Amino acid sequence: MQKLDDVEDVKKLNEIKYDFITDLKPVYQTKKGLSRDVIEEMSREKKEPDWMKKIRLKAYEIFLSKPVPTWGPDLSELNFDDLTYYTRQEDRKANNWEDVPKEIKDTFDRLGVPEMEKKYLAGSVAQLQSEGVYSRLRKQWEDKGVIFMDMDSAVQKHPDIVREHFGKIVPPSDNKFAALNTAVWSGGSFLYVPSGVQLDLPVQAYFRMNSALEGQFERTLIIAEPDASVHYIEGCLPAEELVSKGDSLVPISSVGVSDNVVTHSGENSRVTRTFERPYDGTMMTFVPLSKGNSFKLTVEHPVLAIKRSSVSTERKPRNGWKSEVSTQKLITAKPDYVRAEQLEEGDFIVYVAPTESKDNEGMTPELLRVLGLYAAEGSVSYNKAIKTTVLAFSFGKSKKEKDLATELYDLLKSLGEQANLIKTAGGYYTVSSYSKKLIELCETHVGKGAAEKKLSKVLMELPPEKQRILLDNYLRGDGNVYVKRPFKSVMVRASTASKMLAFQLQEIIARNGTFANLSIRKGGDDTIVGRKIRRKDQFIVQYTEDKRHSQVRKAGNNFYVPIRKIIKEKFKDKVYNLEVSKQNSYLVKGFAVHNCTAPTYSQYSLHAAIVEVYVKKAAKVRYTSVQNWSDNIINGPTKRSWVEERGRMEWVQGSLGSKITMTYPSSILRGEYASTSNLNVALGVGPVWKDNGAKVVHAAPNTTSKIVAKSISGKGGMAVYRGQLRINPGAYNSKASVQCDALILDDMSKSNTYPHNEILEESASFSHEASVGKISEEQVDYLMSRGIREEDARSLIVLGFLDDVLKEIPLEYSIEFNKLVRLEMSKYGAVG
Amino acid sequence: MIPNVLSIKDLSVSVGEKEILKSVTITVKSGEIHALMGPNGTGKSTLAHTVVGSIRYKVNSGDLFLNDVNLRDLQVYERARAGLFVAFQEPVTVQGLRFLNYLRTAYSSLHPDEKLEYKKFVEEVKELLAFFGLDSSFADRGLNEGLSGGEKKRMEALQMLILRPKFIILDEIDSGLDVDALRVVSKAIARAKENGAGIIIITHYQRILDYIKPDFVHVLINGRIAESGNGDLAKLIEERGYEYYKGGEIDAKIG
Ligand SMILES: Nc1ncnc2c1ncn2[C@@H]1O[C@H](COP(=O)(O)OP(=O)(O)OP(=O)(O)O)[C@@H](O)[C@H]1O
Ligand SMILES: [Mg+2]
């Protein structure tokens, strides 16, 4: 047996003390080590019924009689007397962020986890702010008869159901860890889904459940009554939704890896992966105060927002609309991610003005004046008569317009360009030029054709002061600036046929400190003086310099914009999502949305959770977990399900980090036509041992199982697949397939497979495939020879290896997995 | 316009202990086509791999320049970014890495300043797949996964067109191609030439050279350039075989 301590790095890791408890004054904590007294004390402290205390004490006897497992990784360093078995729940999260080890903080930073989430994941704040949302959701479930609460409360409130199901699937006699858990369990989740109820457990609640579950000796019990189903939803955007790339907005479906997008802080960040999947469900349209910025999201997508209810005042609503808000409360409130579904009309979403800029010396104030006027009034056309391309600026008839035309004419002359000033037969003023240089400049930076105008990257990146020059000149033409009575407030209004230009102007105005409304005047057939014409859509950007009446509040480079309306509709098509390298967010039509999760971090050195899942007749449960523990953890949960007739159990498991992981989710197929699938991905890079696998027992005829296990080992890591498959005599026509693939990243690392297959029924069919592969230097060279960096090349190879399973797991998890794979692979980055 | 120049000068290379290339000199300018011929095992692929920059190929002496950029200072991916492309004799397989995904990553790595419009890009790839007589489903397959020999070669040629390199080395791109495929691949090479690329075609056969006439032909014998000449040399080689070079080397006529 390989001793992990042989690996140099483990020693270093062992020196890191993740012991937060020393600085804390826990309200209640049992003394170290385990005894009958400790267990009785604990049970008393929890005010448990007598039956639960008896279960605990009996399990303790069994624990004492069972040996520590000797197969698999070396567990000899585990000292059961050195653990604290019970700390009262409330105290556990109250750790100091300052005390979190630097390397964990660094990992969060490298992953770009937002501040609040970091603290949550590190256990230094009790709850995410979205907790309120979560409890509202729970109310909805309760109405359907769903019970979802922590396990301790369930023992108190639903003793009958708990007593009937607890410890039946995983009895304490199962193994030493199971006995230990049963004796000292604390926390975890209880989920009861009544007959016929379909529960879409949202991914956030799911994460919550998982993080609760993955406590030290947590206990989870899931009961899906006949015909019930449990699964969760993910968050994505429809294909045409526009995402900010800094200089322009593009459909999300067109965003590619390495593209830059703007994040919620206004900075640019690189897209590291893109996602696409079919979606059949509710699509939400958010119409903000600025209607032109309406955008669509799936119900689960987290949006950066401030709930109106959290910032409202007692004052009467104005305009007979939503309750009045306190400006003071609003500008000091911290926006947080809220699931799209939980947003209501009147809540505030966050428009972000990009902050990054890059000056360009060549863009002189003079040139910007010209380009501003061109964007508003200019056009380029080919004059057949003189066979030349002509640049023309069309002005009106007024004195002001004449002055403007003259000014432009002088300006072009002073720039040394050819120019003509013409008064047309109708009395309009026009400035034209044949200068090739000027034409090219206008076309490159502003484009041509009224509906296609679009400012170049160079212009969109200029510092706001310089963009202001462009904007001011754009607005100089007639009909753009009004003085409104009675307040004499100045209203600025720009109208364009180019959608892109409208968004860009809005962004430039925002970068200069003001939020402008964007609206669309629909085009269509119209009649003017008896003549039929076809109008194009007009995009109108407008703002008032007087902010007294604005419903939008500014905070730094953010603008809090109320939601005017929310529309829900059925949607069936592809949806998209992005993985962004820092900050985990991007802007949709200027508004910030989020989608990512990060590794969990635990202060305990041993985790031995138990999960029992009852899948009753024709019920369906999918249980997904991605564990990513810090490297000092020994994690050995026991997860098992009983699947009755026609029931289906799906296990999806991803395991990263942690020193030793031993987990083998099991399904016992007890009823005819029951089925199960088990997807298992383990990534063991560094001095870690991943001992993962699956267990299936076919105990009834016509049952089906499928196991897919993928492991990756690198930097001295060990990845083991340990499977047990048994088809009992009499389980006629059952089918089972096992596929396990291993990828080894370097010569220091190892992989092993231990399949135990017992096929005791002749009419059953069974297949087993296994493969072990290595990343070859030729593969890396090949990808690098096409311009791809070494670490990216390795990530691509690893992700390719995982492709068929990543498709199966929920998007959030697969994004997280992706990120972590990249992070792990960055350890391979070539130096020099 | 000043042409780009790829200059391989007095290059000596060993693999492991064994010296394979001995003082090889070839200068390629943009728009030129060079053919590199020679018996099995004389070091043609070694030259390709050395230019790519694989660390397994050790340069003992000599220079490798793209214009005034010393390629020897650059890592493999940086050389590619400088404008180099090699179609390998035996392209590798990467299971599960979808071709389109890979190609897009490569493209944006090679052309970081360019905005890649994904939809257009996909269309372009599909058009090219059709051009090469390959089914559009190849875009979603794992890189070279389950492809036949000839299909792999066509996929290499496709990448050559999409990635728009300045210099191209095609290591036996013609081997394993059927007649029709040979014709399209030749067309692709002609197109790359029109786009201004300088190209070295490593080949054993006159066949491909009938489609694309090389400006220069070099014969590599035992790691040395035994003879260089114009396009007609290829025919001569076919007639007289490599036996001709046994015993002594002919002075290079063109450098
Ligand atoms: N990695 C390696 N390890 C050991 N020897 C090698 C290696 N690579 C190449 N060689 C040797 O170097 C010599 C030149 O090989 P290379 O592949 O360059 O030949 P080639 O001219 O391309 O031949 P062919 O026409 O058969 O493709 C051969 O003798 C080969 O065995
Ligand atoms: Mg070769």
Tab-separated table of N, CA and C in Angstrom, chain A residues 253 276, chain B residues 100 104 116-129 136 139-140 162:
chain	number	residue	atom	x	y	z
A	253	SER	N	-24.265	33.889	-28.149
A	253	SER	CA	-23.896	32.674	-28.876
A	253	SER	C	-22.627	32.860	-29.697
A	276	GLU	N	-23.362	25.710	-24.094
A	276	GLU	CA	-24.544	25.729	-24.939
A	276	GLU	C	-25.350	24.496	-24.567
B	100	LEU	N	-14.088	21.896	-33.589
B	100	LEU	CA	-14.467	23.297	-33.702
B	100	LEU	C	-13.984	24.094	-32.487
B	104	ARG	N	-11.251	27.009	-32.759
B	104	ARG	CA	-11.577	28.365	-32.342
B	104	ARG	C	-10.552	28.873	-31.328
B	116	LEU	N	-13.512	37.510	-33.427
B	116	LEU	CA	-13.960	36.302	-34.074
B	116	LEU	C	-15.475	36.220	-33.950
B	117	GLU	N	-16.122	36.320	-35.075
B	117	GLU	CA	-17.573	36.191	-35.031
B	117	GLU	C	-17.907	34.717	-35.171
B	118	TYR	N	-18.390	34.184	-34.093
B	118	TYR	CA	-18.483	32.742	-34.003
B	118	TYR	C	-19.306	32.131	-35.137
B	119	LYS	N	-20.468	32.734	-35.393
B	119	LYS	CA	-21.342	32.153	-36.409
B	119	LYS	C	-20.658	32.100	-37.759
B	120	LYS	N	-19.983	33.221	-38.094
B	120	LYS	CA	-19.269	33.271	-39.373
B	120	LYS	C	-18.172	32.221	-39.408
B	121	PHE	N	-17.480	32.130	-38.289
B	121	PHE	CA	-16.387	31.182	-38.195
B	121	PHE	C	-16.898	29.758	-38.466
B	122	VAL	N	-17.996	29.430	-37.816
B	122	VAL	CA	-18.571	28.092	-38.001
B	122	VAL	C	-18.954	27.878	-39.464
B	123	GLU	N	-19.546	28.903	-40.049
B	123	GLU	CA	-19.919	28.776	-41.460
B	123	GLU	C	-18.700	28.513	-42.332
B	124	GLU	N	-17.640	29.286	-42.037
B	124	GLU	CA	-16.425	29.145	-42.820
B	124	GLU	C	-15.864	27.729	-42.703
B	125	VAL	N	-15.857	27.230	-41.473
B	125	VAL	CA	-15.343	25.877	-41.260
B	125	VAL	C	-16.196	24.871	-42.038
B	126	LYS	N	-17.512	25.050	-41.977
B	126	LYS	CA	-18.393	24.094	-42.664
B	126	LYS	C	-18.196	24.163	-44.173
B	127	GLU	N	-18.025	25.390	-44.670
B	127	GLU	CA	-17.762	25.538	-46.111
B	127	GLU	C	-16.488	24.795	-46.500
B	128	LEU	N	-15.450	24.996	-45.687
B	128	LEU	CA	-14.180	24.351	-46.005
B	128	LEU	C	-14.288	22.831	-45.899
B	129	LEU	N	-15.048	22.360	-44.920
B	129	LEU	CA	-15.230	20.911	-44.808
B	129	LEU	C	-15.833	20.389	-46.110
B	136	SER	N	-20.041	17.697	-42.605
B	136	SER	CA	-19.993	18.808	-41.640
B	136	SER	C	-19.971	18.308	-40.191
B	139	ALA	N	-16.909	18.683	-37.717
B	139	ALA	CA	-16.655	19.844	-36.857
B	139	ALA	C	-16.852	19.503	-35.388
B	140	ASP	N	-17.756	18.566	-35.121
B	140	ASP	CA	-18.062	18.232	-33.727
B	140	ASP	C	-17.368	16.978	-33.219
B	162	ILE	N	-7.565	27.993	-42.695
B	162	ILE	CA	-8.291	28.819	-41.716
B	162	ILE	C	-7.354	29.665	-40.867
